[in-house]
Coordinates of C-alpha atoms in Angstrom, one line a residue:
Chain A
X238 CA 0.0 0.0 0.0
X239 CA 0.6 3.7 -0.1
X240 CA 3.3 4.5 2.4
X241 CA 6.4 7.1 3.2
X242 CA 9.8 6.0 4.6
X243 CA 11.9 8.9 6.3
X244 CA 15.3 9.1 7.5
X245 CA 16.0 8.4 11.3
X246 CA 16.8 11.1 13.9
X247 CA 17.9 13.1 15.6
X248 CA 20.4 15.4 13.6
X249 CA 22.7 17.5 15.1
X250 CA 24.3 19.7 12.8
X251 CA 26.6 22.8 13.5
X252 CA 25.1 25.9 12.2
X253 CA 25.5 26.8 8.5
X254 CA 26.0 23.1 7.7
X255 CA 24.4 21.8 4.5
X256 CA 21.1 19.3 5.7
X257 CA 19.8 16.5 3.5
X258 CA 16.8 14.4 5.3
X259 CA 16.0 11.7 3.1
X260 CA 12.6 10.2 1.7
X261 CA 11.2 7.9 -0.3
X262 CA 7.5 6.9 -1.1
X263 CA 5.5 4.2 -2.8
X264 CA 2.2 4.7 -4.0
X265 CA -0.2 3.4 -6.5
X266 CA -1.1 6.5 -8.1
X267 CA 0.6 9.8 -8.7
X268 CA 0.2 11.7 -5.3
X269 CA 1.5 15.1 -4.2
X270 CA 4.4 15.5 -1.9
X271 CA 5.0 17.6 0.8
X272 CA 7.2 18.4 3.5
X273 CA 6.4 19.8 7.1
X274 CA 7.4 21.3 9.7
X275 CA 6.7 21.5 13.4
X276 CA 8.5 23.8 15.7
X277 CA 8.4 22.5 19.5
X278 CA 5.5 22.6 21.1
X279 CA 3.6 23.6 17.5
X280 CA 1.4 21.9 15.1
X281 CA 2.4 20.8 12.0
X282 CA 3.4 23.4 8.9
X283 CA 3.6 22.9 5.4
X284 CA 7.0 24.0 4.2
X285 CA 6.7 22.7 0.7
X286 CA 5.0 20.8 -1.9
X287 CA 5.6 19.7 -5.1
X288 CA 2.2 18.3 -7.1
X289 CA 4.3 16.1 -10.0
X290 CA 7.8 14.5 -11.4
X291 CA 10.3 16.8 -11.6
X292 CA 8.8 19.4 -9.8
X293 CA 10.7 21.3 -7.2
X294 CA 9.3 22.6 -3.9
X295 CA 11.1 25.5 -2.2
X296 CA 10.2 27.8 0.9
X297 CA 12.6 29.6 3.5
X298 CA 15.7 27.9 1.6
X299 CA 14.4 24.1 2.1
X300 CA 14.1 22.9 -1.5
X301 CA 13.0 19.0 -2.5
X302 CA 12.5 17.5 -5.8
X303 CA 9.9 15.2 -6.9
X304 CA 12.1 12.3 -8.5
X305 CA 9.4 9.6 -9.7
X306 CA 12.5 7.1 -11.2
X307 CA 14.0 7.0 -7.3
X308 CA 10.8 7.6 -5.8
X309 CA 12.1 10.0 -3.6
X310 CA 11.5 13.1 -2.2
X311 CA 14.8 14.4 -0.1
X312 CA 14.6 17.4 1.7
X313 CA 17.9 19.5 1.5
X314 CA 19.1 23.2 2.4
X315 CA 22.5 24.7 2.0
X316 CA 23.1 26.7 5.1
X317 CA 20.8 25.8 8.5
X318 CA 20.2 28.1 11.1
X319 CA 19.3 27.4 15.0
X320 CA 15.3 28.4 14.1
X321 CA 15.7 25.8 11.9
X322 CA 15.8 23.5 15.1
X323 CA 12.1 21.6 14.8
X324 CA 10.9 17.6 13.5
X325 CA 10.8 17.1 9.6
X326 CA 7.9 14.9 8.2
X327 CA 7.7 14.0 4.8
X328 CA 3.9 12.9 3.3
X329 CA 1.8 12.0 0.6
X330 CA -1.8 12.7 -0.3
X331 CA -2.9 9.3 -1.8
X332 CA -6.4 8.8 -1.0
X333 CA -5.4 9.7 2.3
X334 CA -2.3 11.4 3.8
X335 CA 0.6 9.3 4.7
X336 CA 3.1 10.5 7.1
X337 CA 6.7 9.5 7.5
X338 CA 8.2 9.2 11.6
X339 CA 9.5 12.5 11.4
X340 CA 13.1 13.6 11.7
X341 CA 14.2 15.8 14.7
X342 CA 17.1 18.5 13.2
X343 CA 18.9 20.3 15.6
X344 CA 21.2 23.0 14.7
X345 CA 23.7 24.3 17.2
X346 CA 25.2 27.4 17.5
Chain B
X1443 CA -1.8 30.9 12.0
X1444 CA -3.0 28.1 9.9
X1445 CA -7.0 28.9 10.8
X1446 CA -7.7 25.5 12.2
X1447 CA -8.8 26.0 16.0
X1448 CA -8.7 23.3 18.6
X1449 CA -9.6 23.5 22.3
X1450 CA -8.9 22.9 24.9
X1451 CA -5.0 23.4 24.5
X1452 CA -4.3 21.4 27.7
X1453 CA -6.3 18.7 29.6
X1454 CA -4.9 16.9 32.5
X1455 CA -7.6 14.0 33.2
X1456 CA -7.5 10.4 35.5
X1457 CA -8.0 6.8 34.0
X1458 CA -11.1 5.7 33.7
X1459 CA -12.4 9.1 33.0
X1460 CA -13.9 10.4 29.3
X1461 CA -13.1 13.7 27.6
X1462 CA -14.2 16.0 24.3
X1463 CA -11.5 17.8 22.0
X1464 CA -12.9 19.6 19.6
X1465 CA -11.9 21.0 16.1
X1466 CA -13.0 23.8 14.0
X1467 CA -11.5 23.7 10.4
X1468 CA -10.8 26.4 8.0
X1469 CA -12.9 28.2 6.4
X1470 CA -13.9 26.4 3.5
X1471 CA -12.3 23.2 4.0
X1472 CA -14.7 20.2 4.7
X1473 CA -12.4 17.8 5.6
X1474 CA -11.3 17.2 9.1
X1475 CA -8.9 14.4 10.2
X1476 CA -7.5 13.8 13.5
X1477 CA -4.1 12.6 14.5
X1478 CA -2.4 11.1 17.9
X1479 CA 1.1 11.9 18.2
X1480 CA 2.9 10.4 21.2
X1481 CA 7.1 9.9 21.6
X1482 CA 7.1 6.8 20.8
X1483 CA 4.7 6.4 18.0
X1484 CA 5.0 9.5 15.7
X1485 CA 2.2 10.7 14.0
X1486 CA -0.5 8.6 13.5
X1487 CA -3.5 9.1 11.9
X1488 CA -6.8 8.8 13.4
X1489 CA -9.9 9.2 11.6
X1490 CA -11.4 11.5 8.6
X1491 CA -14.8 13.5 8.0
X1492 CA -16.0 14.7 4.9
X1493 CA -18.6 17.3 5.1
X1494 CA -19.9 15.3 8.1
X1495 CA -19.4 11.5 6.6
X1496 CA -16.5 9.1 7.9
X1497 CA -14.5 8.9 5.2
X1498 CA -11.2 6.9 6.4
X1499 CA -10.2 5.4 9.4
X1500 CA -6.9 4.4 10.7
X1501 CA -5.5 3.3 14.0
X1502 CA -8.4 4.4 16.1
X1503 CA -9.1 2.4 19.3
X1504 CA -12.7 1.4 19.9
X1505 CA -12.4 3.6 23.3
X1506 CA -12.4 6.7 20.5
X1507 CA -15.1 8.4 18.4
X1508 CA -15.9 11.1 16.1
X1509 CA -18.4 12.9 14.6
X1510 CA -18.4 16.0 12.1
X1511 CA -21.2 18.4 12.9
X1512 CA -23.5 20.3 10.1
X1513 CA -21.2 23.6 10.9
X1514 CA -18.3 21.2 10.2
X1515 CA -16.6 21.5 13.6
X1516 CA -15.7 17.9 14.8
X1517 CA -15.2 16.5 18.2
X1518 CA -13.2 13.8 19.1
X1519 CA -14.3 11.7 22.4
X1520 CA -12.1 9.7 24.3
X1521 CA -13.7 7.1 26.8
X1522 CA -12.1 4.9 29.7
X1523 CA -9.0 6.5 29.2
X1524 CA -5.5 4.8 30.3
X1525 CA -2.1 6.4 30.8
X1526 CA -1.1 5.4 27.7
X1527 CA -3.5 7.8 25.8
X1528 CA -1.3 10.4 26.9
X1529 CA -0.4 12.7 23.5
X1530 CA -1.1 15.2 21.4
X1531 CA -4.2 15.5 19.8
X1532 CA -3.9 17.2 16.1
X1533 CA -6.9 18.4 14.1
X1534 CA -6.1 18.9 10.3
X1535 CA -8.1 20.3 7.7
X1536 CA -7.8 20.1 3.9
X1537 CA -9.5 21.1 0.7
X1538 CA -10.4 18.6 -1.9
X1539 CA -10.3 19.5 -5.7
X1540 CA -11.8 17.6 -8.1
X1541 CA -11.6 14.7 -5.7
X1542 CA -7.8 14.9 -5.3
X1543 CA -6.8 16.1 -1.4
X1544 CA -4.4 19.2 -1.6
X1545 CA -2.4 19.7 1.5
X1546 CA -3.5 20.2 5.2
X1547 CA -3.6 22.7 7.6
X1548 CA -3.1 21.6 11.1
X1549 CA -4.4 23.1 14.4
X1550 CA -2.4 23.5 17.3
X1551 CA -2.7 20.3 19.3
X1552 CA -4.6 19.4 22.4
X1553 CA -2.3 18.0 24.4
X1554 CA -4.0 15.7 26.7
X1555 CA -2.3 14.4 29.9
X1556 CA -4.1 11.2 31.8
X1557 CA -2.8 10.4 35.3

């Protein structure tokens, strides 16, 4: 069935280090894909989307690209920050939304 | 602010007891799903409305119910609760196009504490 697999936490990365979460989805259709984020004690936020292949999603530096030959959907940005500190989760709107586990990114000064 | 409400931010309760969260969605958006999310089990998806119809269910315990009103506010009810029903409670809304679910908007949690 339709499902998404994300990349075990916790990061810990210095700050301005480059970030890559990884994910990967299977699904029987063609679904969006999103990322979001939730700073503590928050709900969830969508940071970016991307609706078909090839299609990038970007927002507040985060960028992912919808790649349908690896099935993948890795979340990357070039320089974090300490507000960047919050848990990752990667999804898919099949005919429901599928969550990954979340990743926890902490950045420290 | 993502315009999905939820209340009571906090509830502190004892086993045994039963409690109401409730959930007003966006503007707009008839969908309404509810999520648990505990440390040790992530996010996981609890039930669906659809302009007031169950429309998917997932890991819900038979202790739990729903319901999506005409105004399309939902309420979630917890009965015989146990310590480990201790969580988060999320509230998500979405808008459907053409019968394709575009992203959700999430509330702010109840964040229920059972002692």
């Amino acid at each position: 069935g339709d499902s998404v697999t994300q990349m075990e936490g916790p990061v810990t990365l210095s700050e301005e280090a480059f970030l890559t979460i990884n994910c990967t989805y299977t699904a029987t259709g063609y679904p969006s894909l999103f990322w979001y984020v939730q700073y503590p004690g928050e709900g969830l936020q969508l940071l970016l989307k991307a609706t078909k292949a090839d299609d990038k999603g970007s927002n507040k530096g985060f960028e992912a690209t919808y790649r349908k030959e690896t099935t993948s959907f890795h979340l990357e940005k070039g320089s974090v920050q300490v507000s960047d500190s919050a848990v990752y989760f990667c999804a898919q709107n099949g005919n429901q939304f599928y969550f990954g586990t979340g990743t926890s990114l902490t950045v420290i000064p | 602010d993502s315009g999905v409400t939820q209340t009571p931010k906090h509830l502190i309760t004892a086993t045994g007891q039963r409690v109401t969260l409730r959930c007003s969605p966006r503007s707009g958006d008839l969908s309404v799903y509810w999520y648990q999310q505990s440390l040790d089990q992530g996010l996981q998806f609890l039930i669906q409305y659809y302009n007031g119809e169950e429309r998917a269910k997932g890991n819900i315990l038979e202790r739990f119910s729903a319901q999506q009103f005409p105004d399309l506010h939902s309420e979630l009810n917890l009965s015989s609760l146990e310590l480990g029903d201790s969580a988060l409670y999320f509230c998500a809304s979405s808008v459907e196009y053409d019968k394709i679910l575009l992203w959700q908007y999430f509330g702010p949690g109840t964040r229920l504490t059972v002692t």
